[in-house]
């Protein structure tokens, strides 16, 4: 049986999630950063830690607890274990999102789309590594 790829929905979910992430991080940097030589704001050292913590909570913890990020929930998508089709665990979610820069940001998501189109289970690189796939709820 051929898997549904949900390419547009997955791209839109990723856009929603990362747009929200970027807006919140930009606000944090503006409020708590220092003016740099280029006229912008930046955070360094321990002040950069909240950005990583927010990433971890939003993309990993919320995905595990709610079975999807805000983008997934809006579009009725859910990442599941490839073999059991049960909700993913913390380590699977963490692995999935470690590969987001490759899947989403390399050539504007083209790598992710190509891998989804050529994968038996319609998986992105992160899904293959984490043994997960995306389903419609």
Coordinates of C-alpha atoms in Angstrom, one line a residue, residues 29-107:
X29 CA 17.1 38.6 21.5
X30 CA 15.7 42.1 21.1
X31 CA 14.6 42.3 24.8
X32 CA 17.6 40.6 26.4
X33 CA 20.4 40.9 23.8
X34 CA 23.0 43.6 23.5
X35 CA 23.6 45.9 20.6
X36 CA 26.4 44.5 18.4
X37 CA 28.8 46.2 16.0
X38 CA 26.4 45.6 13.0
X39 CA 23.6 47.6 14.6
X40 CA 21.6 44.5 15.6
X41 CA 21.1 42.6 18.8
X42 CA 22.7 39.4 19.9
X43 CA 22.9 37.1 22.9
X44 CA 26.1 35.3 23.9
X45 CA 27.1 32.7 26.5
X46 CA 24.6 31.8 29.1
X47 CA 22.0 34.2 27.5
X48 CA 21.8 31.9 24.5
X49 CA 20.8 28.9 26.6
X50 CA 17.1 29.9 26.8
X51 CA 16.9 29.7 23.0
X52 CA 18.0 26.1 23.1
X53 CA 15.7 25.4 26.0
X54 CA 12.8 26.9 24.1
X55 CA 13.6 24.8 21.0
X56 CA 13.8 21.7 23.2
X57 CA 10.4 22.4 24.9
X58 CA 8.6 23.5 21.8
X59 CA 9.8 21.0 19.3
X60 CA 10.5 17.9 21.4
X61 CA 8.7 18.0 24.7
X62 CA 5.4 19.5 23.3
X63 CA 5.6 17.0 20.4
X64 CA 5.8 14.1 22.8
X65 CA 3.2 15.3 25.2
X66 CA 0.6 16.6 22.7
X67 CA 1.6 14.2 19.9
X68 CA 2.5 17.1 17.6
X69 CA 3.8 20.6 17.5
X70 CA 1.3 23.5 16.9
X71 CA 1.8 23.2 13.2
X72 CA 1.1 19.5 13.3
X73 CA -2.0 20.0 15.5
X74 CA -3.4 22.7 13.2
X75 CA -3.0 20.4 10.1
X76 CA -4.1 17.2 11.9
X77 CA -0.7 15.5 11.4
X78 CA 1.0 13.3 13.9
X79 CA 4.5 11.7 14.0
X80 CA 4.3 8.1 15.0
X81 CA 6.6 5.1 15.4
X82 CA 7.1 3.5 12.0
X83 CA 6.5 -0.1 13.2
X84 CA 3.8 0.4 15.8
X85 CA 2.1 3.6 14.6
X86 CA 2.0 4.7 18.3
X87 CA 3.0 8.2 19.4
X88 CA 6.7 8.8 19.4
X89 CA 8.9 9.0 22.5
X90 CA 11.4 11.7 23.6
X91 CA 14.4 10.3 21.9
X92 CA 12.6 9.8 18.6
X93 CA 11.3 13.4 18.7
X94 CA 14.8 14.7 19.6
X95 CA 16.4 12.8 16.7
X96 CA 13.6 14.0 14.3
X97 CA 14.3 17.7 15.1
X98 CA 18.1 17.4 15.0
X99 CA 17.8 17.0 11.3
X100 CA 15.4 19.9 10.7
X101 CA 18.2 22.1 9.4
X102 CA 18.9 19.6 6.6
X103 CA 15.3 18.8 5.8
X104 CA 13.7 22.2 6.0
X105 CA 16.4 24.8 5.4
X106 CA 18.7 23.2 2.8
X107 CA 17.5 24.5 -0.5

